[in-house]
Coordinates of C-alpha atoms in Angstrom, one line a residue:
M3 CA 70.1 82.7 90.8
F4 CA 72.6 85.5 90.6
S5 CA 74.2 84.0 87.5
L6 CA 76.5 86.4 85.5
A7 CA 77.0 83.9 82.7
G8 CA 77.6 85.7 79.4
K9 CA 78.3 89.1 81.0
V10 CA 81.4 91.2 80.6
C11 CA 82.3 93.1 83.8
V12 CA 84.9 95.8 84.3
V13 CA 86.3 96.4 87.8
T14 CA 88.7 99.2 88.6
G15 CA 91.0 98.8 91.5
A16 CA 90.8 95.1 90.9
S17 CA 94.3 94.1 92.0
R18 CA 93.6 93.8 95.7
G19 CA 91.1 94.3 98.5
I20 CA 87.5 94.8 97.6
G21 CA 88.1 95.1 93.9
R22 CA 89.9 91.8 93.7
A23 CA 87.1 90.1 95.7
I24 CA 84.5 91.6 93.3
A25 CA 86.4 90.5 90.2
L26 CA 86.8 86.9 91.6
A27 CA 83.1 86.8 92.6
F28 CA 82.0 87.9 89.2
A29 CA 84.1 85.3 87.5
A30 CA 82.8 82.6 89.9
Q31 CA 79.3 83.5 88.8
G32 CA 80.2 83.1 85.1
A33 CA 81.3 86.5 84.0
D34 CA 84.3 87.5 81.9
V35 CA 86.3 90.3 83.5
L36 CA 88.5 93.2 82.5
L37 CA 90.7 94.1 85.5
A38 CA 92.1 97.6 85.9
A39 CA 94.5 98.9 88.4
R40 CA 98.0 100.5 88.6
S41 CA 99.9 97.4 89.7
R42 CA 100.6 95.1 86.7
A43 CA 102.0 92.2 88.8
D44 CA 99.0 92.1 91.1
L45 CA 96.6 92.4 88.2
D46 CA 98.3 89.5 86.4
A47 CA 97.9 87.4 89.6
V48 CA 94.1 88.0 89.7
R49 CA 93.8 87.4 85.9
D50 CA 95.6 84.1 86.2
Q51 CA 93.4 83.0 89.1
I52 CA 90.3 83.8 87.0
T53 CA 91.5 82.1 83.9
A54 CA 92.5 79.0 85.9
G55 CA 88.9 78.8 86.8
G56 CA 87.8 78.7 83.2
R57 CA 86.7 82.3 82.6
R58 CA 88.3 85.0 80.4
A59 CA 90.1 87.9 82.0
V60 CA 92.2 90.8 80.7
A61 CA 94.6 92.8 82.8
Q62 CA 94.6 96.5 81.8
P63 CA 97.1 98.6 83.9
A64 CA 95.6 102.0 84.4
D65 CA 95.8 105.0 86.7
V66 CA 92.1 106.1 87.0
T67 CA 93.1 109.6 87.9
D68 CA 94.4 109.9 84.3
L69 CA 91.2 110.3 82.3
D70 CA 92.8 109.2 79.0
Q71 CA 93.9 105.9 80.7
L72 CA 90.4 105.6 82.2
A73 CA 88.9 105.9 78.7
A74 CA 91.3 103.3 77.5
V75 CA 89.9 100.9 80.0
A76 CA 86.5 101.1 78.5
A77 CA 87.9 100.8 75.0
A78 CA 89.9 97.8 76.0
A79 CA 86.8 96.0 77.3
V80 CA 85.0 96.6 74.0
D81 CA 88.1 95.6 72.0
H82 CA 88.5 92.3 73.9
F83 CA 84.9 91.4 74.6
G84 CA 82.7 93.5 72.4
K85 CA 80.6 95.0 75.1
I86 CA 80.4 96.2 78.7
D87 CA 77.6 94.8 80.8
V88 CA 78.8 95.8 84.3
W89 CA 81.2 98.6 85.3
V90 CA 82.4 98.8 88.9
N91 CA 83.9 102.1 90.1
N92 CA 85.9 100.6 92.9
A93 CA 89.3 102.4 92.7
G94 CA 89.6 105.1 95.4
G95 CA 90.9 105.8 98.8
F96 CA 93.5 108.2 100.2
T97 CA 96.3 110.2 98.7
E98 CA 99.7 111.2 100.0
A99 CA 99.2 114.9 99.2
P100 CA 99.7 117.1 102.2
G101 CA 96.3 118.2 103.6
S102 CA 94.4 115.4 101.9
T103 CA 93.6 113.6 105.1
A104 CA 93.7 116.7 107.4
E105 CA 91.0 118.3 109.5
W106 CA 89.2 121.0 107.7
L107 CA 91.3 123.8 109.1
H108 CA 94.4 122.2 107.5
V109 CA 93.0 121.0 104.2
T110 CA 95.1 122.2 101.3
P111 CA 94.1 123.0 97.7
A112 CA 96.4 120.2 96.5
G113 CA 95.1 117.7 99.0
W114 CA 91.5 118.6 98.1
E115 CA 92.1 118.4 94.3
Q116 CA 93.9 115.0 94.5
M117 CA 91.2 113.5 96.7
L118 CA 88.4 114.6 94.4
R119 CA 90.3 113.4 91.3
L120 CA 90.7 109.9 92.9
N121 CA 87.4 109.6 94.6
L122 CA 85.0 111.6 92.5
T123 CA 86.3 112.6 89.1
A124 CA 87.5 109.1 88.2
Q125 CA 84.2 107.7 89.2
V126 CA 82.1 110.1 87.3
F127 CA 84.1 109.8 84.1
G128 CA 84.5 106.1 84.4
A129 CA 80.7 105.8 84.7
Q130 CA 80.3 108.1 81.7
A131 CA 82.6 106.0 79.6
A132 CA 80.7 102.9 80.5
A133 CA 77.3 104.5 79.9
R134 CA 78.3 105.6 76.4
V135 CA 78.9 102.0 75.5
M136 CA 75.9 100.6 77.4
R137 CA 73.4 103.0 75.8
G138 CA 73.9 101.3 72.5
Q139 CA 73.4 97.8 73.8
P140 CA 69.9 96.2 73.7
A141 CA 70.3 95.0 77.3
G142 CA 71.7 98.3 78.6
G143 CA 74.0 97.6 81.6
V144 CA 74.9 98.1 85.2
I145 CA 77.1 100.8 86.8
L146 CA 78.1 100.3 90.4
F147 CA 79.8 102.9 92.7
L148 CA 81.7 102.1 95.9
S149 CA 80.5 104.6 98.4
S150 CA 81.1 104.4 102.2
I151 CA 79.3 104.6 105.5
D152 CA 81.3 107.8 105.8
S153 CA 79.0 109.2 103.1
L154 CA 76.1 109.2 105.5
Y155 CA 77.5 110.6 108.7
A156 CA 80.2 113.0 109.9
A157 CA 83.8 111.9 109.2
P158 CA 86.0 114.1 111.4
G159 CA 89.7 113.8 112.2
G160 CA 91.0 113.6 108.6
E161 CA 88.4 111.7 106.6
G162 CA 86.3 114.8 105.8
I163 CA 87.2 115.0 102.1
Y164 CA 86.8 111.3 101.7
G165 CA 83.4 111.4 103.2
A166 CA 82.4 114.4 101.2
C167 CA 83.4 112.6 98.0
K168 CA 81.4 109.5 98.9
A169 CA 78.4 111.6 99.8
A170 CA 78.5 113.2 96.4
L171 CA 78.6 109.7 94.8
N172 CA 75.3 108.8 96.5
N173 CA 73.6 111.8 94.8
I174 CA 75.3 111.0 91.5
T175 CA 74.1 107.4 91.8
Q176 CA 70.5 108.6 92.1
T177 CA 70.7 111.2 89.4
M178 CA 72.4 108.9 87.0
A179 CA 69.8 106.2 87.7
V180 CA 67.1 108.7 86.7
E181 CA 68.9 109.9 83.6
L182 CA 70.2 106.6 82.3
G183 CA 67.1 104.4 83.0
Q184 CA 65.8 105.3 79.5
Y185 CA 68.8 103.3 78.1
R186 CA 68.1 100.3 80.4
I187 CA 71.2 101.2 82.5
R188 CA 70.8 100.6 86.2
V189 CA 73.0 102.6 88.6
N190 CA 73.5 101.6 92.3
A191 CA 76.1 102.1 95.1
I192 CA 77.4 100.0 98.0
A193 CA 78.3 101.8 101.2
P194 CA 80.6 99.6 103.3
A195 CA 81.8 100.2 106.8
V196 CA 85.3 99.2 107.8
V197 CA 86.4 96.3 105.6
E198 CA 89.7 94.5 106.1
T199 CA 91.8 95.5 103.1
P200 CA 95.3 97.0 102.6
L201 CA 93.7 100.4 102.9
T202 CA 92.4 99.7 106.4
A203 CA 95.3 97.6 107.6
P204 CA 96.8 100.3 109.8
W205 CA 93.5 100.4 111.8
L206 CA 93.6 96.7 112.4
A207 CA 97.3 96.2 113.1
T208 CA 96.9 94.4 116.4
D209 CA 94.5 92.0 118.0
E210 CA 93.5 94.8 120.4
D211 CA 92.8 97.1 117.4
R212 CA 90.7 94.4 115.8
R213 CA 88.6 93.7 118.9
A214 CA 88.1 97.4 119.4
R215 CA 86.8 97.9 115.9
A216 CA 84.7 94.8 116.0
A217 CA 82.9 96.1 119.1
F218 CA 81.4 98.9 117.0
Y219 CA 79.4 96.5 115.0
P220 CA 76.2 94.6 116.1
L221 CA 77.5 91.5 114.2
R222 CA 80.8 91.8 116.2
R223 CA 83.3 91.8 113.4
V224 CA 84.8 94.0 110.8
G225 CA 83.9 93.5 107.1
R226 CA 85.6 91.2 104.7
P227 CA 86.0 92.0 101.0
E228 CA 83.7 89.0 100.2
D229 CA 80.9 90.7 102.1
V230 CA 81.0 93.6 99.6
A231 CA 81.6 91.3 96.6
A232 CA 78.3 89.4 97.4
A233 CA 76.4 92.7 97.3
A234 CA 78.1 93.6 94.0
V235 CA 77.1 90.2 92.5
Y236 CA 73.4 90.9 93.5
F237 CA 73.4 94.3 91.8
A238 CA 75.1 93.0 88.7
S239 CA 72.6 90.1 88.4
E240 CA 69.2 89.9 86.8
E241 CA 67.7 89.4 90.3
A242 CA 68.3 93.2 90.7
A243 CA 66.6 94.0 87.4
W244 CA 64.2 96.5 89.0
V245 CA 66.7 98.0 91.4
S246 CA 68.3 101.3 90.4
G247 CA 69.3 104.4 92.4
A248 CA 69.9 102.4 95.6
V249 CA 72.7 102.9 98.1
L250 CA 73.1 99.7 100.1
L251 CA 74.7 99.9 103.5
V252 CA 77.0 96.9 104.1
S253 CA 78.0 97.5 107.7
G254 CA 77.6 94.5 110.0
G255 CA 74.4 96.1 111.4
A256 CA 76.0 99.5 112.2
V257 CA 73.6 102.4 111.4
M258 CA 76.1 105.1 112.5
T259 CA 79.9 105.5 112.7
S260 CA 82.1 105.8 115.7
D261 CA 84.2 108.5 114.2
P262 CA 82.5 111.6 115.7
Y263 CA 82.5 110.1 119.2
R264 CA 86.1 108.9 119.1
Y265 CA 87.1 112.4 117.8
L266 CA 85.2 114.2 120.5
M267 CA 86.6 112.0 123.2
R268 CA 90.1 112.8 122.0
V269 CA 89.7 116.6 121.6
N270 CA 87.6 117.1 124.8
Q271 CA 90.2 115.4 126.9
T272 CA 92.9 118.0 126.0

């Protein structure tokens, strides 16, 4: 079960964290992988690890906020492998633009625009580029978005734009699933809680930080990239052949976030 043998998978943000784990998991299940991210050195390391295991992999440096580079990722997959079976929109996160991680009273137009370009525009047009290839394939394909638990609940204290982008992705996932089903294209999303990656490293800097975060989860630990990668393998596999339009919460049993409560405890003590 869950074999990806013969499939070609594209993973954005594949150089580290969740994207790296997904790419390695796909290869372990038999897929060939096109890896896209900004860091050439990190991409090459993932590529070499995959090829050492006997699968084919191509490193395609790309900034997904540049739509021409994003289109080139899809073109490179077709050039190298002849098709795209699975496209994972993993790249995303936070930007350094002033106001991009501010409370709503201090959000700036530049911060807003950069966050949407990274977390929404890139995902939409990445999925579109993949779907335009997949619709001509007899077997269609799979598009997978990386959403977040923040898409489902309030995300105060600086993650408001991020949460809004991820909430939009949930609706886009469902709408694309309806529109693209006629082409045998399945569209799903994974909504993780806190997963230990370079993005979340500042939140898990000490043992005390780690224990405090783990206490939020019924399963008593934060997530690992491999937890998300396992869900991605399921969605990419034929075992999920009748699953489309789903948003899967991967959260260690958490059905809410602690963000609103921690925020209120802080502001109500002043």
